[in-house]
C-alpha positions as a Markdown table, in Angstrom:
| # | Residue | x | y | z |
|---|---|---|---|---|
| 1 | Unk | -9.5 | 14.8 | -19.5 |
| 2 | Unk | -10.5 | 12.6 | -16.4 |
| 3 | Unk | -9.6 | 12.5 | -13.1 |
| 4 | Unk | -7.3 | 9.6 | -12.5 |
| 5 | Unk | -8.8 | 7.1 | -10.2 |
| 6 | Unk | -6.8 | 5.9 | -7.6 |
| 7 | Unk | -7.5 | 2.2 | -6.7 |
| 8 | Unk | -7.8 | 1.0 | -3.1 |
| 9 | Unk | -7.9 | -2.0 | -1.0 |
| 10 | Unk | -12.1 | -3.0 | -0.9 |
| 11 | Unk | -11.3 | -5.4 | 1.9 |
| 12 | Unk | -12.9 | -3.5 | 4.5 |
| 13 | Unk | -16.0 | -3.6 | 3.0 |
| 14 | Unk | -16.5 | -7.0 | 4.5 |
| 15 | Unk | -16.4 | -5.2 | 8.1 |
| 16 | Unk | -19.2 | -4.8 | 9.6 |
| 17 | Unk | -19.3 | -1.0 | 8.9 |
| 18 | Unk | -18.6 | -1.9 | 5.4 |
| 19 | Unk | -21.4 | -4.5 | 5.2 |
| 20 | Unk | -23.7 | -1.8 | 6.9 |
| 21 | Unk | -22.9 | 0.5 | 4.0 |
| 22 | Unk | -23.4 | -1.7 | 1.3 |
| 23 | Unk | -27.1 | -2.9 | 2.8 |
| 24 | Unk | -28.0 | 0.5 | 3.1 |
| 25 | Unk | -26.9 | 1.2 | 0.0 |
| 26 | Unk | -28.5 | -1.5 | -2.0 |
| 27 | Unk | -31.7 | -0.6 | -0.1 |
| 28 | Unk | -31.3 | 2.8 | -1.3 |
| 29 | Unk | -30.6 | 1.7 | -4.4 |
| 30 | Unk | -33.5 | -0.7 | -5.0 |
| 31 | Unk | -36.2 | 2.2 | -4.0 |
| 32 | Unk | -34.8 | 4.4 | -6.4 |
| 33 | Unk | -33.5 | 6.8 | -4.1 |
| 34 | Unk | -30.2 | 6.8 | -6.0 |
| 35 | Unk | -28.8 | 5.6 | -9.1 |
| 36 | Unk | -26.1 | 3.2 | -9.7 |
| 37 | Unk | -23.5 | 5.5 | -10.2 |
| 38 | Unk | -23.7 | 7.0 | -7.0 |
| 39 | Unk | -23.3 | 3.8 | -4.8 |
| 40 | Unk | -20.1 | 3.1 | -6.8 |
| 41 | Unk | -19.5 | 6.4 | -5.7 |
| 42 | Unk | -20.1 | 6.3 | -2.3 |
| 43 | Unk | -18.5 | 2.6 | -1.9 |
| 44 | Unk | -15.1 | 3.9 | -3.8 |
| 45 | Unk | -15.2 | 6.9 | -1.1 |
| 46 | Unk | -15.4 | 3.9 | 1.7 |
| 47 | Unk | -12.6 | 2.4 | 0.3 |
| 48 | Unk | -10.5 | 5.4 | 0.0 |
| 49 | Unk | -11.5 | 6.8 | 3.7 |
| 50 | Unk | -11.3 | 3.4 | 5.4 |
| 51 | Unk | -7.5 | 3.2 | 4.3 |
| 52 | Unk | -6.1 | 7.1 | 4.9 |
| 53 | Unk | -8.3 | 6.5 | 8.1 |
| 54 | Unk | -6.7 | 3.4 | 9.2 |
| 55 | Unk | -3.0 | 4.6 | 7.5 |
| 56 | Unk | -2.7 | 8.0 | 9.1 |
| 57 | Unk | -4.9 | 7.5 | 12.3 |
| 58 | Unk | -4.0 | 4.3 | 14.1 |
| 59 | Unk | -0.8 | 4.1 | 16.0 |
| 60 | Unk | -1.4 | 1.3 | 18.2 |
| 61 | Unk | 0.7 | -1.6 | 17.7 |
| 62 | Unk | -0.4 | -4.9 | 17.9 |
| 63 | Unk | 2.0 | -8.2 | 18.2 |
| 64 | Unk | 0.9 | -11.6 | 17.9 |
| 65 | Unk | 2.1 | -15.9 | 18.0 |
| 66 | Unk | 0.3 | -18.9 | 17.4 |
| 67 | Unk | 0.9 | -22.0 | 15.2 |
| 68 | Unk | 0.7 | -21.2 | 11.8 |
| 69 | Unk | -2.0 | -23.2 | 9.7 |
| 70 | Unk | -1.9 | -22.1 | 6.5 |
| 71 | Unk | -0.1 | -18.9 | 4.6 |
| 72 | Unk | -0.5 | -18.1 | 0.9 |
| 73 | Unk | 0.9 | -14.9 | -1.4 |
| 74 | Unk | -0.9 | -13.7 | -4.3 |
| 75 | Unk | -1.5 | -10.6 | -6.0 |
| 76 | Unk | 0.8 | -8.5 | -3.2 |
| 77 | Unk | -1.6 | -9.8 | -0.6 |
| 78 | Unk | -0.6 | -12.2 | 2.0 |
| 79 | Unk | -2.9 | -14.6 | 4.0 |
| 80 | Unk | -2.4 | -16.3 | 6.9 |
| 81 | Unk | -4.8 | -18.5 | 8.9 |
| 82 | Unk | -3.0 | -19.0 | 13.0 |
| 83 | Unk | -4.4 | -21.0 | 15.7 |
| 84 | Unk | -4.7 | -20.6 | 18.6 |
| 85 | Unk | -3.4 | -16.9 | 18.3 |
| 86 | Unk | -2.7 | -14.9 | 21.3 |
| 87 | Unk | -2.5 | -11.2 | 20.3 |
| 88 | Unk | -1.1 | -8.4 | 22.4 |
| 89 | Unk | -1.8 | -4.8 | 22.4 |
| 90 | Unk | 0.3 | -1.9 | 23.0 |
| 91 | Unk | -1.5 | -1.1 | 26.6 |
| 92 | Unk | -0.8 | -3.3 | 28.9 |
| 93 | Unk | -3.7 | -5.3 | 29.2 |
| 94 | Unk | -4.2 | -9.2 | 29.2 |
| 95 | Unk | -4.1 | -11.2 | 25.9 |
| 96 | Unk | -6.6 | -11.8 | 23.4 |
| 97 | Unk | -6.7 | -15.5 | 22.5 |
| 98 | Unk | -8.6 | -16.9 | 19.5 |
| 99 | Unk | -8.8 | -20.7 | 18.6 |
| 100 | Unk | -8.5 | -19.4 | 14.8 |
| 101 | Unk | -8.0 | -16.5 | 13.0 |
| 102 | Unk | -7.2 | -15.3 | 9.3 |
| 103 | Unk | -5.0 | -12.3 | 8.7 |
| 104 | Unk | -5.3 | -10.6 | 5.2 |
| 105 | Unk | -2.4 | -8.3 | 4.7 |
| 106 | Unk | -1.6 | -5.9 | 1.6 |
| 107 | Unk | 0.7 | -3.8 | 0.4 |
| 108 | Unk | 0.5 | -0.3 | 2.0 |
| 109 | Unk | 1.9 | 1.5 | -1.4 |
| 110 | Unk | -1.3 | 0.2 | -3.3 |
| 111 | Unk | -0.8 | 2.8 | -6.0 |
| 112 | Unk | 2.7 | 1.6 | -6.8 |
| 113 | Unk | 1.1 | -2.2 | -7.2 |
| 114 | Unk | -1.6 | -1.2 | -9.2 |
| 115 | Unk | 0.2 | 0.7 | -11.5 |
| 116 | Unk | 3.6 | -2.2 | -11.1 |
| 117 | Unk | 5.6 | 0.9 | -9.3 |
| 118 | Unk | 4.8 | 4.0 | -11.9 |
């Protein structure tokens, strides 16, 4: 029997590390260095150390305001696009202002979506 894949979030691999990965990859991949099996392989590792990275690492807390411009909900995944969003961080420091930004937020139990909580 197969290992049971467990799905996760393939947002970040529109970062810029992720998108670093990916060209690599695909250059690797066009030179036959590896097959196609592997770079799913390596991308699904991404995803899953991206999000226990960012889950179980991260502690800073972040708060934000600004006039909200559009929000939409699908699929557990919320999207919100703010302007002129101020954002501060835990330290101290002086705030970040943006004249636009888009927030993309999902659903931390992603195994309990996926699987409609089983």
């Amino acid at each position: 029997m197969a290992a049971r894949q467990t799905p996760y979030y393939e947002l970040y691999r529109k970062s810029t590390v992720g998108e670093a990965l990916t060209d690599t990859l695909d250059d690797m991949l066009q030179n036959n260095f590896i097959t196609p099996q592997f770079y799913e392989k390596m991308l699904n590792q991404f995803d899953k150390s991206i999000n226990e990275a960012l889950a179980n690492t991260v502690k800073t807390k972040i708060t934000f305001k600004g006039n909200l411009h559009t929000y939409r909900f699908c699929d557990n995944v919320w999207t919100f696009i703010i302007d002129k969003a101020e954002f501060k961080i835990d330290d101290p420091q002086k705030p970040i202002t943006v004249d636009r930004v888009k927030i993309v937020a999902c659903d931390a139990n992603v195994n309990e979506t996926a699987t409609g909580g089983r």
